[in-house]
Amino acid sequence: MSKKKIIITGGAGFIGSHVIRRFVNNYPDYNIINLDKLTYAGNLENLRDVEKKSNYSFVKGDITDREFILSFIEKEQPDGIIHLAAESHVDRSIRNPMEFLLTNIVGTVNLLDAVRETWKDNFDGKLFYHISTDEVYGSLGDTGFFLEDTPYDPQSPYSASKASSDHFVRAYRNTFGLPVVISNCSNNYGPNQFPEKLLPLMINNIRSSKPLPIYGKGENIRDWLYVEDHASAIDVIYHQGKTGDTYNIGGDNEWKNIDLVKLLCEIMDQKLKRLSGTAEKLITYVTDRAGHDMRYAIDASKLKNELNWSPSLTFEVGLEKTVDWYMANEEWLENVTSGQYKKYYDAYYSS
Ligand code: NAD
Ligand code: TYD
């Protein structure tokens, strides 16, 4: 299979930047095009180390702009699309569902139509790889895991928009024979994540001694995966995944929010050479998120058994690497929460 010219959408964002770095470095004979609108979450600083490589280029563009997407894909004639561009934060989706509908659903359908028109019926060596979330499956109780055939039951505007986009991708496979693959991953953590998501938000607030807002009682559970391990799974699925299939990706690493934040507090106290217990005093219980999903947990055995993937890092190592990265990149944190980005950050986290 060739699949050599790949458009990666959302490549300037958190996960996309790690996927771009991996593909650019590991596949020098590929031509990797990063298509990104550069919203508040997209930041070309995330890609400084690869931007001069000859197999990489960046195009600023909006996937909701149908005319642009149709002509861009036709012009580039890509072999593959790895589609990550999305509005990705649940709290923002509660405030502004329409933006999520437009980017996550309409944007995805624009891309599907564009490859369909460009590839015509010649799908040899072609692949549309849609990156999705475990949140489409809804919320678990104390037991059980999400499997690839767990019925969809999205609960937030974000997960409803992602679920809808997954359905469109499968519908295009079923109706038009488009070669597609989908993966649904658990919560990612690591460098380059905008400090609106739990871990970078807490790290940012601990460093500036601001309150650490815990929604509800902090008993909600998430399964955490280091972002580079998500990128390695995407690499494996892109190259070896079975067309038409879905793969769940997870870290087998469930944490109650409050336990995770307390662990982070301990690590940060040590790193900042503060007295043990200093950061924990910042923990502040706040009003729960509306419709807050209780527990997510992934069964990733299909990916492990069929494609021989497994995470490379333990959580202890991943968390330490993550904290070290944010501490060494305070300027990055300052930049993404100030200047043109300040209003996006303040709209949520000005307290
Ligand atoms: P992110 O918010 O950090 O990045 C999203 C990127 O998409 C940004 O670079 C942004 O500029 C770009 N973008 C947004 N709207 C666009 C538009 N209209 N046109 C072009 N580009 C646009 O998101 P992330 O956390 O890196 O997530 C990437 C993908 O992975 C998303 O599809 C998300 O649903 C999925 N996912 C995320 C997680 C997670 O824990 N973060 C877990 C599973 C799946
Ligand atoms: P988040 O990082 O927003 O990811 P998601 O909602 O997609 O799982 O949140 C992770 C968990 O942390 C979730 O249960 C909500 C909770 N949370 C807080 O308690 N406080 C916060 O400030 C944030 C951002 C999240």
Short mmCIF file of C-alpha atoms in Angstrom, two decimals, residues 115-116 119-127 176-179:
data_model
loop_
_atom_site.label_atom_id
_atom_site.label_comp_id
_atom_site.label_asym_id
_atom_site.label_seq_id
_atom_site.Cartn_x
_atom_site.Cartn_y
_atom_site.Cartn_z
CA VAL A 115 -12.28 12.44 -0.57
CA ARG A 116 -15.21 10.73 -2.20
CA TRP A 119 -10.84 9.40 -5.04
CA LYS A 120 -13.88 8.67 -7.24
CA ASP A 121 -14.22 4.91 -7.01
CA ASN A 122 -10.53 4.23 -7.06
CA PHE A 123 -9.85 3.42 -3.43
CA ASP A 124 -6.61 1.47 -3.94
CA GLY A 125 -4.12 2.45 -1.24
CA LYS A 126 -6.52 5.07 0.13
CA LEU A 127 -7.70 5.49 3.71
CA PHE A 176 -20.28 4.58 -0.92
CA GLY A 177 -17.69 1.93 -0.05
CA LEU A 178 -15.26 4.55 1.25
CA PRO A 179 -12.20 2.94 2.88
#
